[in-house]
Coordinates of C-alpha atoms in Angstrom, one line a residue:
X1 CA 0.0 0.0 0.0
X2 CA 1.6 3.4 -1.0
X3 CA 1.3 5.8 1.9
X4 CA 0.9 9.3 1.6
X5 CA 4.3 10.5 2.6
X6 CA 5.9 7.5 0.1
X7 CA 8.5 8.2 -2.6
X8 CA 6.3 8.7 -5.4
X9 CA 3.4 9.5 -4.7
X10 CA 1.8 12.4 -6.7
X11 CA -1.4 12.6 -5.1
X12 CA -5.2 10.4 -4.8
X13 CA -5.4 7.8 -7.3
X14 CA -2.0 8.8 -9.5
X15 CA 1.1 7.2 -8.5
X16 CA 3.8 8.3 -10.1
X17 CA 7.4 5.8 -9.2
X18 CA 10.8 7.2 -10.6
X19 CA 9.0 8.8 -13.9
X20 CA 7.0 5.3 -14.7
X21 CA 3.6 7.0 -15.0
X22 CA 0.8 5.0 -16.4
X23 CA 1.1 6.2 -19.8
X24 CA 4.8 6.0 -19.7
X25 CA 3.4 2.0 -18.6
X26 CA 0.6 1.8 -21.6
X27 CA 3.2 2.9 -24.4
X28 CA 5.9 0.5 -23.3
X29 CA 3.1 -2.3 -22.8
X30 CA 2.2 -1.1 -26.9
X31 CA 5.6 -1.1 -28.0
X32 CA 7.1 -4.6 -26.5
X33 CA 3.4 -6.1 -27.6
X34 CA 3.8 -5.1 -31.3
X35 CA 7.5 -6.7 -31.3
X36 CA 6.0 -9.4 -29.6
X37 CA 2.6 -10.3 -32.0
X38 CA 5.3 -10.0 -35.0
X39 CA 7.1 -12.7 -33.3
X40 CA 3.6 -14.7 -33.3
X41 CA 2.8 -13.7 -36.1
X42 CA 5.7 -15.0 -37.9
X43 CA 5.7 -18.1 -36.0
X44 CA 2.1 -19.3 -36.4
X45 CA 2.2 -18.5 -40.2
X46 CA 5.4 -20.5 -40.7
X47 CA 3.9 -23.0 -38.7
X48 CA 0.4 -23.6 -40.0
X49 CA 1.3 -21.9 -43.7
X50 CA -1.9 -20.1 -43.1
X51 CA -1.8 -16.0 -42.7
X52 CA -5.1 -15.6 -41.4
X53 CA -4.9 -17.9 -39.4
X54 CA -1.8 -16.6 -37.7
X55 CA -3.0 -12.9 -37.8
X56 CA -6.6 -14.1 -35.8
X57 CA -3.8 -15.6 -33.1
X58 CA -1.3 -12.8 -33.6
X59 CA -4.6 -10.1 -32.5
X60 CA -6.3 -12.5 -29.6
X61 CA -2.8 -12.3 -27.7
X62 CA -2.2 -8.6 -28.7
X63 CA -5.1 -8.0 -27.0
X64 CA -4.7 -10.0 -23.9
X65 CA -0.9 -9.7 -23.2
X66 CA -0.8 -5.9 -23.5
X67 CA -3.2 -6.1 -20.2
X68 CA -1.1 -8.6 -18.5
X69 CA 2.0 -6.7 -19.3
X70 CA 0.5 -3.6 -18.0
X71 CA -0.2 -4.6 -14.9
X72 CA 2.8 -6.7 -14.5
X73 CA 4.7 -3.1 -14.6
X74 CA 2.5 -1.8 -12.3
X75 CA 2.7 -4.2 -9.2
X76 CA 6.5 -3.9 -10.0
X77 CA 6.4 -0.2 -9.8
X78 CA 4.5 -0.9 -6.4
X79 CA 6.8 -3.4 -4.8
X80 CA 10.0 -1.9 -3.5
X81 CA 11.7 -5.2 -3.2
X82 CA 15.0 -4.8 -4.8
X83 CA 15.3 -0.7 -4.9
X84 CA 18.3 1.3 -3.6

């Protein structure tokens, strides 16, 4: 739980951690997703020969990794295990 007097903290409801703001969050989650669904993309067609095919898997797990990576960064922004 981040405190009121905690490093970081920006005021209710925003936490801001060492410049990782949530959209600072958001466009790394887009960027690492896109290299990421090229990968699966690339994989599944070579794989099943088919490109639709690979570009219906290539969207589903666009879609549901960019959430998990998203909030993967935040409960590591939260956790201060680790920091100097």
């Amino acid at each position: 739980m981040v405190e009121s007097d905690s490093p970081g903290w920006e005021g209710p409801g925003v936490i801001l951690f060492r410049g990782d703001t949530h959209s600072r969050s958001v466009l790394k989650a887009i960027s690492w997703r896109t290299l990421g669904t090229l990968d699966t993309f690339a994989i599944s067609w070579f794989l099943s020969g088919k490109a639709g095919l690979a570009g219906s898997i290539a969207a589903l797990e666009f879609a549901t990794k960019i959430v998990w990576y998203y909030l993967h960064e935040r409960v590591w922004a939260a956790t201060p295990w680790g920091r100097r």
